[in-house]
mmCIF file of C-alpha atoms and ligand atoms in Angstrom:
data_model
loop_
_atom_site.group_PDB
_atom_site.id
_atom_site.type_symbol
_atom_site.label_atom_id
_atom_site.label_comp_id
_atom_site.label_asym_id
_atom_site.label_seq_id
_atom_site.Cartn_x
_atom_site.Cartn_y
_atom_site.Cartn_z
ATOM 1 C CA MET A 1 111.702 78.248 92.379
ATOM 2 C CA GLY A 2 111.822 81.081 94.855
ATOM 3 C CA ILE A 3 111.259 78.715 97.732
ATOM 4 C CA GLY A 4 114.241 77.823 99.841
ATOM 5 C CA ARG A 5 117.750 78.689 98.784
ATOM 6 C CA LEU A 6 119.861 77.937 95.783
ATOM 7 C CA SER A 7 122.300 75.053 96.008
ATOM 8 C CA ASP A 8 123.310 74.663 92.375
ATOM 9 C CA GLY A 9 127.043 74.704 93.013
ATOM 10 C CA LEU A 10 127.723 77.855 90.970
ATOM 11 C CA ALA A 11 128.929 79.863 93.941
ATOM 12 C CA PRO A 12 129.899 77.385 96.671
ATOM 13 C CA THR A 13 132.078 80.128 98.148
ATOM 14 C CA PRO A 14 131.585 83.872 97.607
ATOM 15 C CA PRO A 15 132.459 84.866 94.013
ATOM 16 C CA MET A 16 135.816 86.619 93.571
ATOM 17 C CA GLY A 17 136.819 88.844 90.700
ATOM 18 C CA TRP A 18 136.977 92.419 89.459
ATOM 19 C CA ASN A 19 134.272 94.845 88.403
ATOM 20 C CA SER A 20 134.827 98.005 86.380
ATOM 21 C CA TRP A 21 132.393 100.319 88.190
ATOM 22 C CA ASN A 22 134.086 101.538 91.376
ATOM 23 C CA ARG A 23 137.164 102.870 89.636
ATOM 24 C CA PHE A 24 136.114 103.512 86.052
ATOM 25 C CA GLY A 25 132.376 104.202 86.096
ATOM 26 C CA ALA A 26 131.031 104.142 82.546
ATOM 27 C CA LYS A 27 134.463 104.974 81.048
ATOM 28 C CA ILE A 28 135.243 101.451 79.972
ATOM 29 C CA ASP A 29 136.421 99.792 76.796
ATOM 30 C CA GLU A 30 137.876 96.628 75.348
ATOM 31 C CA ASN A 31 141.504 97.539 76.068
ATOM 32 C CA LEU A 32 140.815 98.289 79.707
ATOM 33 C CA VAL A 33 139.029 94.993 80.189
ATOM 34 C CA VAL A 34 141.662 92.879 78.405
ATOM 35 C CA GLU A 35 144.528 94.635 80.198
ATOM 36 C CA THR A 36 142.744 94.122 83.505
ATOM 37 C CA ALA A 37 142.248 90.421 82.804
ATOM 38 C CA GLU A 38 145.940 90.112 81.938
ATOM 39 C CA ALA A 39 146.895 91.984 85.107
ATOM 40 C CA MET A 40 144.684 89.652 87.112
ATOM 41 C CA VAL A 41 146.889 86.812 85.933
ATOM 42 C CA SER A 42 150.312 88.520 86.110
ATOM 43 C CA SER A 43 149.672 90.023 89.566
ATOM 44 C CA GLY A 44 148.906 86.614 91.061
ATOM 45 C CA MET A 45 145.276 87.515 91.704
ATOM 46 C CA ARG A 46 143.991 84.666 89.579
ATOM 47 C CA ASP A 47 146.089 82.238 91.577
ATOM 48 C CA ALA A 48 144.779 83.803 94.786
ATOM 49 C CA GLY A 49 141.232 82.915 93.680
ATOM 50 C CA TYR A 50 139.993 85.893 91.639
ATOM 51 C CA ARG A 51 138.081 84.624 88.605
ATOM 52 C CA TYR A 52 135.326 86.902 87.305
ATOM 53 C CA VAL A 53 136.087 89.896 85.094
ATOM 54 C CA VAL A 54 132.840 91.865 85.212
ATOM 55 C CA ILE A 55 131.920 94.770 82.948
ATOM 56 C CA ASP A 56 129.450 97.041 84.718
ATOM 57 C CA ASP A 57 127.198 99.789 83.335
ATOM 58 C CA GLY A 58 128.235 101.633 80.189
ATOM 59 C CA TRP A 59 128.995 98.802 77.775
ATOM 60 C CA MET A 60 125.873 98.907 75.629
ATOM 61 C CA ALA A 61 125.131 100.873 72.491
ATOM 62 C CA PRO A 62 122.430 103.540 72.946
ATOM 63 C CA GLU A 63 119.933 101.403 71.012
ATOM 64 C CA ARG A 64 119.239 97.681 70.618
ATOM 65 C CA ASP A 65 119.776 96.178 67.155
ATOM 66 C CA ARG A 66 116.882 95.887 64.755
ATOM 67 C CA ASN A 67 115.923 92.456 66.081
ATOM 68 C CA GLY A 68 115.714 93.896 69.564
ATOM 69 C CA ASP A 69 118.927 92.243 70.727
ATOM 70 C CA PHE A 70 121.478 93.877 72.986
ATOM 71 C CA LEU A 71 124.395 95.478 71.167
ATOM 72 C CA ALA A 72 127.748 96.419 72.614
ATOM 73 C CA ASP A 73 128.847 100.025 72.038
ATOM 74 C CA PRO A 74 130.920 99.625 68.853
ATOM 75 C CA GLY A 75 133.190 102.543 69.755
ATOM 76 C CA LYS A 76 134.138 101.017 73.116
ATOM 77 C CA PHE A 77 134.026 97.340 72.154
ATOM 78 C CA PRO A 78 134.860 97.168 68.423
ATOM 79 C CA LYS A 79 135.576 93.440 68.476
ATOM 80 C CA GLY A 80 132.296 92.701 70.227
ATOM 81 C CA MET A 81 131.477 90.802 73.384
ATOM 82 C CA LYS A 82 132.076 87.278 72.096
ATOM 83 C CA ALA A 83 135.699 88.028 71.199
ATOM 84 C CA LEU A 84 136.235 89.695 74.560
ATOM 85 C CA SER A 85 134.703 86.766 76.373
ATOM 86 C CA ASP A 86 136.917 84.324 74.443
ATOM 87 C CA ARG A 87 140.031 86.291 75.410
ATOM 88 C CA ILE A 88 139.009 86.302 79.083
ATOM 89 C CA HIS A 89 138.337 82.562 78.991
ATOM 90 C CA GLU A 90 141.700 81.892 77.331
ATOM 91 C CA LEU A 91 143.319 83.460 80.385
ATOM 92 C CA GLY A 92 141.581 80.949 82.648
ATOM 93 C CA LEU A 93 139.106 83.571 83.842
ATOM 94 C CA ARG A 94 135.350 84.012 83.665
ATOM 95 C CA PHE A 95 133.332 86.729 82.029
ATOM 96 C CA GLY A 96 130.696 88.840 83.778
ATOM 97 C CA ILE A 97 128.362 91.501 82.446
ATOM 98 C CA TYR A 98 125.769 93.984 83.686
ATOM 99 C CA THR A 99 122.201 94.860 82.884
ATOM 100 C CA ASP A 100 119.289 96.440 84.688
ATOM 101 C CA ALA A 101 115.857 94.986 85.436
ATOM 102 C CA GLY A 102 114.017 98.191 84.530
ATOM 103 C CA THR A 103 113.505 100.326 81.444
ATOM 104 C CA LYS A 104 117.009 101.848 81.473
ATOM 105 C CA THR A 105 120.273 101.283 83.288
ATOM 106 C CA CYS A 106 121.362 103.727 85.967
ATOM 107 C CA GLN A 107 123.395 105.442 83.222
ATOM 108 C CA GLY A 108 120.304 105.757 81.002
ATOM 109 C CA LEU A 109 121.291 103.016 78.548
ATOM 110 C CA PRO A 110 119.033 100.225 77.231
ATOM 111 C CA ALA A 111 117.983 97.762 79.950
ATOM 112 C CA SER A 112 116.157 94.456 80.110
ATOM 113 C CA LEU A 113 112.526 94.961 81.166
ATOM 114 C CA GLY A 114 110.487 92.756 78.830
ATOM 115 C CA TYR A 115 113.682 91.360 77.233
ATOM 116 C CA GLU A 116 114.777 89.035 80.039
ATOM 117 C CA PHE A 117 114.700 85.768 78.070
ATOM 118 C CA ARG A 118 116.201 87.323 74.963
ATOM 119 C CA ASP A 119 118.998 88.984 76.925
ATOM 120 C CA ALA A 120 119.772 85.861 78.936
ATOM 121 C CA ARG A 121 120.037 83.937 75.674
ATOM 122 C CA ARG A 122 122.337 86.533 74.151
ATOM 123 C CA PHE A 123 124.531 86.542 77.256
ATOM 124 C CA ALA A 124 124.766 82.756 77.036
ATOM 125 C CA GLU A 125 125.793 83.042 73.363
ATOM 126 C CA TRP A 126 128.509 85.489 74.365
ATOM 127 C CA GLY A 127 129.842 83.034 76.933
ATOM 128 C CA VAL A 128 128.811 85.102 79.937
ATOM 129 C CA ASP A 129 129.381 83.363 83.299
ATOM 130 C CA TYR A 130 128.006 86.020 85.663
ATOM 131 C CA VAL A 131 125.360 88.684 85.307
ATOM 132 C CA LYS A 132 124.690 91.604 87.614
ATOM 133 C CA VAL A 133 121.105 92.844 87.344
ATOM 134 C CA ASP A 134 120.602 96.379 88.669
ATOM 135 C CA TRP A 135 117.402 98.093 89.826
ATOM 136 C CA CYS A 136 117.265 101.622 88.344
ATOM 137 C CA HIS A 137 114.132 102.773 86.443
ATOM 138 C CA THR A 138 111.844 100.138 87.943
ATOM 139 C CA GLU A 139 109.012 102.371 89.191
ATOM 140 C CA GLY A 140 106.036 100.241 90.239
ATOM 141 C CA LEU A 141 107.792 96.910 89.721
ATOM 142 C CA GLY A 142 108.247 94.236 92.367
ATOM 143 C CA PRO A 143 111.809 92.994 92.785
ATOM 144 C CA ARG A 144 110.846 89.543 93.921
ATOM 145 C CA ALA A 145 108.796 88.759 90.799
ATOM 146 C CA LEU A 146 111.207 90.398 88.400
ATOM 147 C CA TYR A 147 114.303 88.660 89.771
ATOM 148 C CA ALA A 148 112.365 85.376 89.708
ATOM 149 C CA LYS A 149 111.827 86.023 85.998
ATOM 150 C CA TRP A 150 115.570 86.562 85.607
ATOM 151 C CA ALA A 151 116.289 83.291 87.386
ATOM 152 C CA LEU A 152 113.947 81.510 84.954
ATOM 153 C CA ALA A 153 115.443 83.294 81.949
ATOM 154 C CA LEU A 154 118.967 82.247 82.927
ATOM 155 C CA ARG A 155 117.846 78.699 83.464
ATOM 156 C CA ALA A 156 116.177 78.696 80.032
ATOM 157 C CA ALA A 157 119.440 79.960 78.470
ATOM 158 C CA ARG A 158 121.052 76.654 79.462
ATOM 159 C CA ARG A 159 124.411 78.008 80.499
ATOM 160 C CA PRO A 160 125.523 78.114 84.136
ATOM 161 C CA ILE A 161 125.434 81.830 84.970
ATOM 162 C CA VAL A 162 125.821 83.367 88.413
ATOM 163 C CA LEU A 163 123.018 85.857 89.149
ATOM 164 C CA SER A 164 124.058 88.945 91.104
ATOM 165 C CA ILE A 165 120.982 90.790 92.381
ATOM 166 C CA CYS A 166 121.500 94.518 92.845
ATOM 167 C CA GLU A 167 118.445 96.159 94.415
ATOM 168 C CA TRP A 168 120.478 97.761 97.206
ATOM 169 C CA GLY A 169 118.800 95.957 100.093
ATOM 170 C CA ARG A 170 115.627 98.041 99.881
ATOM 171 C CA ALA A 171 113.090 95.173 99.890
ATOM 172 C CA ARG A 172 115.051 93.048 102.393
ATOM 173 C CA PRO A 173 116.360 90.706 99.657
ATOM 174 C CA TRP A 174 118.087 88.480 102.224
ATOM 175 C CA GLU A 175 114.576 87.210 103.037
ATOM 176 C CA TRP A 176 113.719 86.122 99.467
ATOM 177 C CA ALA A 177 116.675 86.382 97.096
ATOM 178 C CA GLY A 178 118.453 83.236 98.288
ATOM 179 C CA GLY A 179 116.175 81.082 96.145
ATOM 180 C CA LEU A 180 116.722 83.206 93.051
ATOM 181 C CA GLY A 181 120.258 84.555 92.904
ATOM 182 C CA HIS A 182 123.714 83.696 94.174
ATOM 183 C CA LEU A 183 124.327 87.077 95.778
ATOM 184 C CA TRP A 184 122.306 90.158 96.575
ATOM 185 C CA ARG A 185 123.327 93.648 97.518
ATOM 186 C CA THR A 186 122.411 94.566 101.083
ATOM 187 C CA SER A 187 123.079 98.307 100.947
ATOM 188 C CA TRP A 188 123.515 101.421 98.830
ATOM 189 C CA ASP A 189 126.602 102.005 96.742
ATOM 190 C CA ILE A 190 129.935 101.903 98.509
ATOM 191 C CA GLN A 191 132.287 104.892 98.215
ATOM 192 C CA PRO A 192 136.064 104.970 98.601
ATOM 193 C CA GLU A 193 135.744 106.670 101.987
ATOM 194 C CA TRP A 194 136.164 105.308 105.489
ATOM 195 C CA SER A 195 132.720 106.552 106.596
ATOM 196 C CA SER A 196 131.084 104.539 103.805
ATOM 197 C CA ILE A 197 132.945 101.351 104.729
ATOM 198 C CA VAL A 198 131.975 101.675 108.392
ATOM 199 C CA THR A 199 128.330 102.530 107.652
ATOM 200 C CA ILE A 200 127.950 99.503 105.393
ATOM 201 C CA LEU A 201 129.708 97.221 107.884
ATOM 202 C CA ASP A 202 127.309 98.251 110.669
ATOM 203 C CA ARG A 203 124.346 97.329 108.462
ATOM 204 C CA GLN A 204 125.589 93.746 108.057
ATOM 205 C CA ALA A 205 125.646 92.751 111.711
ATOM 206 C CA GLU A 206 122.243 91.003 111.701
ATOM 207 C CA LEU A 207 122.399 89.427 108.244
ATOM 208 C CA HIS A 208 124.538 86.361 108.949
ATOM 209 C CA PRO A 209 121.656 83.846 109.169
ATOM 210 C CA PHE A 210 120.746 84.446 105.530
ATOM 211 C CA ALA A 211 124.036 83.586 103.800
ATOM 212 C CA GLY A 212 125.535 80.252 102.858
ATOM 213 C CA PRO A 213 126.942 78.304 99.897
ATOM 214 C CA ASP A 214 125.390 79.534 96.619
ATOM 215 C CA HIS A 215 123.540 82.405 98.312
ATOM 216 C CA TRP A 216 125.530 85.303 99.717
ATOM 217 C CA ASN A 217 124.887 88.719 101.186
ATOM 218 C CA ASP A 218 126.739 91.334 99.109
ATOM 219 C CA PRO A 219 127.834 94.434 101.049
ATOM 220 C CA ASP A 220 129.092 95.800 97.686
ATOM 221 C CA MET A 221 132.314 95.619 95.725
ATOM 222 C CA LEU A 222 135.719 96.414 97.153
ATOM 223 C CA GLU A 223 137.189 99.902 97.304
ATOM 224 C CA VAL A 224 140.637 98.566 98.304
ATOM 225 C CA GLY A 225 143.198 100.868 96.677
ATOM 226 C CA ASN A 226 140.605 103.423 95.517
ATOM 227 C CA GLY A 227 139.999 107.108 96.194
ATOM 228 C CA ASP A 228 141.403 108.506 99.397
ATOM 229 C CA LEU A 229 141.394 105.227 101.312
ATOM 230 C CA THR A 230 144.693 104.718 103.110
ATOM 231 C CA ASP A 231 146.333 101.298 103.085
ATOM 232 C CA ASP A 232 145.245 100.829 106.715
ATOM 233 C CA GLN A 233 141.643 101.579 105.788
ATOM 234 C CA SER A 234 141.840 99.283 102.771
ATOM 235 C CA ARG A 235 143.267 96.503 104.922
ATOM 236 C CA ALA A 236 140.530 96.825 107.547
ATOM 237 C CA HIS A 237 137.843 96.983 104.831
ATOM 238 C CA PHE A 238 139.194 93.827 103.175
ATOM 239 C CA ALA A 239 139.448 91.926 106.460
ATOM 240 C CA MET A 240 135.901 92.759 107.484
ATOM 241 C CA TRP A 241 134.512 91.833 104.056
ATOM 242 C CA SER A 242 136.208 88.457 104.454
ATOM 243 C CA MET A 243 134.590 88.028 107.887
ATOM 244 C CA LEU A 244 131.250 88.776 106.169
ATOM 245 C CA ALA A 245 131.784 86.036 103.569
ATOM 246 C CA ALA A 246 131.333 88.864 101.071
ATOM 247 C CA PRO A 247 131.894 88.446 97.355
ATOM 248 C CA LEU A 248 135.403 89.832 96.790
ATOM 249 C CA MET A 249 135.110 91.972 93.679
ATOM 250 C CA ALA A 250 138.175 94.169 93.415
ATOM 251 C CA GLY A 251 137.229 97.613 92.134
ATOM 252 C CA ASN A 252 140.629 99.236 91.605
ATOM 253 C CA ASP A 253 142.938 99.604 88.622
ATOM 254 C CA LEU A 254 144.756 96.260 88.626
ATOM 255 C CA ARG A 255 147.206 97.490 85.972
ATOM 256 C CA THR A 256 148.735 100.176 88.166
ATOM 257 C CA MET A 257 148.090 99.037 91.744
ATOM 258 C CA THR A 258 150.883 99.352 94.281
ATOM 259 C CA ASP A 259 152.526 96.303 95.753
ATOM 260 C CA ASP A 260 150.899 97.083 99.118
ATOM 261 C CA VAL A 261 147.435 97.025 97.545
ATOM 262 C CA ARG A 262 148.223 93.802 95.718
ATOM 263 C CA LYS A 263 149.323 92.240 99.004
ATOM 264 C CA ILE A 264 146.064 93.233 100.669
ATOM 265 C CA LEU A 265 143.926 91.716 97.906
ATOM 266 C CA THR A 266 145.908 88.489 97.853
ATOM 267 C CA ALA A 267 146.584 88.029 101.604
ATOM 268 C CA PRO A 268 146.247 84.242 101.628
ATOM 269 C CA GLU A 269 144.875 83.626 105.093
ATOM 270 C CA ILE A 270 142.413 86.521 104.894
ATOM 271 C CA VAL A 271 141.151 85.318 101.512
ATOM 272 C CA SER A 272 140.821 81.823 102.928
ATOM 273 C CA VAL A 273 138.565 83.079 105.719
ATOM 274 C CA ASP A 274 136.331 84.648 103.067
ATOM 275 C CA GLN A 275 136.383 81.459 101.032
ATOM 276 C CA ASP A 276 135.919 79.051 103.923
ATOM 277 C CA ARG A 277 133.863 76.162 102.633
ATOM 278 C CA LEU A 278 131.523 76.039 105.615
ATOM 279 C CA GLY A 279 130.174 79.312 104.266
ATOM 280 C CA ARG A 280 129.060 80.665 107.603
ATOM 281 C CA GLN A 281 129.024 84.452 107.622
ATOM 282 C CA GLY A 282 130.633 86.225 110.571
ATOM 283 C CA ARG A 283 128.604 87.930 113.249
ATOM 284 C CA ARG A 284 129.321 90.728 115.664
ATOM 285 C CA LEU A 285 129.854 89.649 119.247
ATOM 286 C CA ARG A 286 130.103 93.149 120.601
ATOM 287 C CA ARG A 287 130.499 96.778 119.760
ATOM 288 C CA ASP A 288 132.042 98.907 122.417
ATOM 289 C CA GLY A 289 132.885 102.457 121.365
ATOM 290 C CA ASP A 290 135.416 102.262 118.549
ATOM 291 C CA ILE A 291 136.023 98.538 119.038
ATOM 292 C CA ASP A 292 134.040 95.703 117.468
ATOM 293 C CA VAL A 293 134.653 92.001 117.984
ATOM 294 C CA TRP A 294 133.378 89.716 115.226
ATOM 295 C CA ILE A 295 133.478 85.929 115.036
ATOM 296 C CA ARG A 296 133.179 83.465 112.188
ATOM 297 C CA ASP A 297 133.113 79.649 112.478
ATOM 298 C CA LEU A 298 135.398 77.866 110.023
ATOM 299 C CA ALA A 299 135.179 74.434 108.456
ATOM 300 C CA ASP A 300 138.302 73.095 110.184
ATOM 301 C CA GLY A 301 136.895 73.769 113.657
ATOM 302 C CA ARG A 302 138.783 77.015 114.117
ATOM 303 C CA ARG A 303 137.108 80.332 114.739
ATOM 304 C CA ALA A 304 138.166 83.480 112.967
ATOM 305 C CA VAL A 305 137.963 86.460 115.297
ATOM 306 C CA ALA A 306 138.301 90.003 113.996
ATOM 307 C CA VAL A 307 139.019 92.923 116.264
ATOM 308 C CA PHE A 308 137.972 95.995 114.332
ATOM 309 C CA ASN A 309 139.174 99.391 115.525
ATOM 310 C CA ARG A 310 137.285 102.149 113.712
ATOM 311 C CA GLY A 311 138.866 104.917 115.743
ATOM 312 C CA SER A 312 142.066 106.906 115.579
ATOM 313 C CA GLU A 313 143.703 105.583 118.760
ATOM 314 C CA PRO A 314 145.344 102.235 119.455
ATOM 315 C CA GLN A 315 143.522 100.217 122.119
ATOM 316 C CA GLU A 316 144.069 97.154 124.223
ATOM 317 C CA VAL A 317 141.271 94.618 123.771
ATOM 318 C CA ARG A 318 140.499 91.626 125.994
ATOM 319 C CA ILE A 319 138.282 88.761 124.864
ATOM 320 C CA SER A 320 137.460 85.965 127.259
ATOM 321 C CA VAL A 321 137.151 82.406 125.944
ATOM 322 C CA GLU A 322 133.540 82.347 127.213
ATOM 323 C CA GLU A 323 132.738 85.218 124.889
ATOM 324 C CA LEU A 324 133.953 83.030 122.029
ATOM 325 C CA GLY A 325 131.579 80.275 123.109
ATOM 326 C CA LEU A 326 134.250 78.116 124.740
ATOM 327 C CA ALA A 327 134.187 76.690 128.250
ATOM 328 C CA SER A 328 135.881 78.859 130.843
ATOM 329 C CA ARG A 329 139.454 77.828 131.581
ATOM 330 C CA THR A 330 140.040 76.767 127.955
ATOM 331 C CA ASP A 331 143.450 77.583 126.529
ATOM 332 C CA VAL A 332 143.465 78.680 122.917
ATOM 333 C CA GLY A 333 146.082 78.680 120.200
ATOM 334 C CA VAL A 334 146.106 82.041 118.454
ATOM 335 C CA ARG A 335 147.347 82.785 114.943
ATOM 336 C CA ASP A 336 147.550 86.216 113.328
ATOM 337 C CA LEU A 337 146.121 85.740 109.837
ATOM 338 C CA TRP A 338 147.521 88.975 108.398
ATOM 339 C CA GLN A 339 151.017 88.152 109.663
ATOM 340 C CA GLN A 340 150.566 84.451 108.871
ATOM 341 C CA ALA A 341 152.223 83.682 112.171
ATOM 342 C CA ASP A 342 151.271 81.859 115.345
ATOM 343 C CA VAL A 343 151.058 84.200 118.297
ATOM 344 C CA GLY A 344 151.104 81.418 120.902
ATOM 345 C CA VAL A 345 148.752 79.878 123.418
ATOM 346 C CA MET A 346 146.654 82.244 125.464
ATOM 347 C CA ARG A 347 145.174 81.185 128.791
ATOM 348 C CA ARG A 348 141.473 81.821 129.206
ATOM 349 C CA GLU A 349 141.532 85.167 127.506
ATOM 350 C CA ILE A 350 142.954 86.836 124.451
ATOM 351 C CA VAL A 351 144.663 90.158 124.909
ATOM 352 C CA ILE A 352 145.757 92.177 121.911
ATOM 353 C CA THR A 353 146.688 95.743 121.172
ATOM 354 C CA THR A 354 144.971 97.081 118.067
ATOM 355 C CA SER A 355 146.392 99.949 116.077
ATOM 356 C CA ALA A 356 144.219 102.849 114.934
ATOM 357 C CA VAL A 357 141.945 102.022 111.961
ATOM 358 C CA SER A 358 142.616 98.333 111.725
ATOM 359 C CA ALA A 359 141.116 94.888 111.676
ATOM 360 C CA THR A 360 143.273 92.243 113.289
ATOM 361 C CA VAL A 361 142.117 88.787 112.251
ATOM 362 C CA LEU A 362 142.966 85.863 114.513
ATOM 363 C CA GLY A 363 142.558 82.154 113.956
ATOM 364 C CA ILE A 364 141.537 80.597 117.271
ATOM 365 C CA LEU A 365 141.881 76.912 118.040
ATOM 366 C CA LYS A 366 140.903 75.241 121.283
ATOM 367 C CA GLN A 367 143.961 73.499 122.759
HETATM 368 C C1 GLA B 401 124.017 101.261 90.632
HETATM 369 C C2 GLA B 401 124.718 100.051 91.249
HETATM 370 C C3 GLA B 401 126.219 100.221 91.111
HETATM 371 C C4 GLA B 401 126.591 100.353 89.638
HETATM 372 C C5 GLA B 401 125.832 101.529 89.031
HETATM 373 C C6 GLA B 401 126.002 101.585 87.521
HETATM 374 O O1 GLA B 401 124.271 102.433 91.343
HETATM 375 O O2 GLA B 401 124.362 99.905 92.592
HETATM 376 O O3 GLA B 401 126.899 99.120 91.673
HETATM 377 O O4 GLA B 401 126.287 99.170 88.963
HETATM 378 O O5 GLA B 401 124.421 101.435 89.285
HETATM 379 O O6 GLA B 401 125.303 102.644 86.922
#
């Protein structure tokens, strides 16, 4: 273990779901989680591929029980975690939970250092399908060894559980986490602000060689529909996360989201780029001022090409077929994956006009 990369089939494509943190912080309870799971079904998100309902920091009681086992906060989760997990499973969804590798969670609640096997066993008893393990209060500890212990603990618990490693990219986890967990954070916490989205995106450009089925880079959960992000910003954020083969963990209030936000999160051809079974993460071909061009190879022989405009002016962008790795003089069929419409055949180069703050995603097929 720890050598090579996982290929256990638990995350053949990047995990999709919802996590409580980005919108609700530690203000979470049973009703919120059940209502969110129900909204995931009624909104069509489950059918679009979203599966995991993940409770982040703030769920535990301030002390462990007298055996040393984890206890859910009885005020927030009066029916307990097993009942909640059963309800989520009844809806055809999967249940995810959070802990921290150190002495306390980032919110100062009980965490798992020294309790890894016990906590993994308890999670398995609760029917947990996904666990996010955070990295607060870990002074002097080595992430590689401690996450390896978590991988062993989950294996010993004898329930298939996705391991989400959250050490914020500090110790270059892409170089070692692929043999331990199914996804690993590559950067600090995302914020619902355009500058945060763009900063994180720029940090992902070199990480594509490290991702693949069952082991994914995680540029952090989605802020689509949160804070001051406009719909254009949310759309561009979502498109670029799909080019990155990022886990798609919605972080908004699914119960009250607008129809526009719902349409972003469920855009079928954008989601299918994210979920492409080849599992090859996109890479940046060029950055030129406000314009980026990214490319991602797809299983059916097409290429997804994203033209990302981070600036506030529309721009015309030209991409030659050579830049896409095709022989000169090739004609290409072009489809707009947001519009779900063929644009036509372009001869030797693609010319598009991007609007301000946008990510156009094209499906390109050699003719
Ligand atoms: C860290 C993580 C976040 C979230 C919070 C919870 O900051 O990176 O994603 O889990 O802790 O306290």
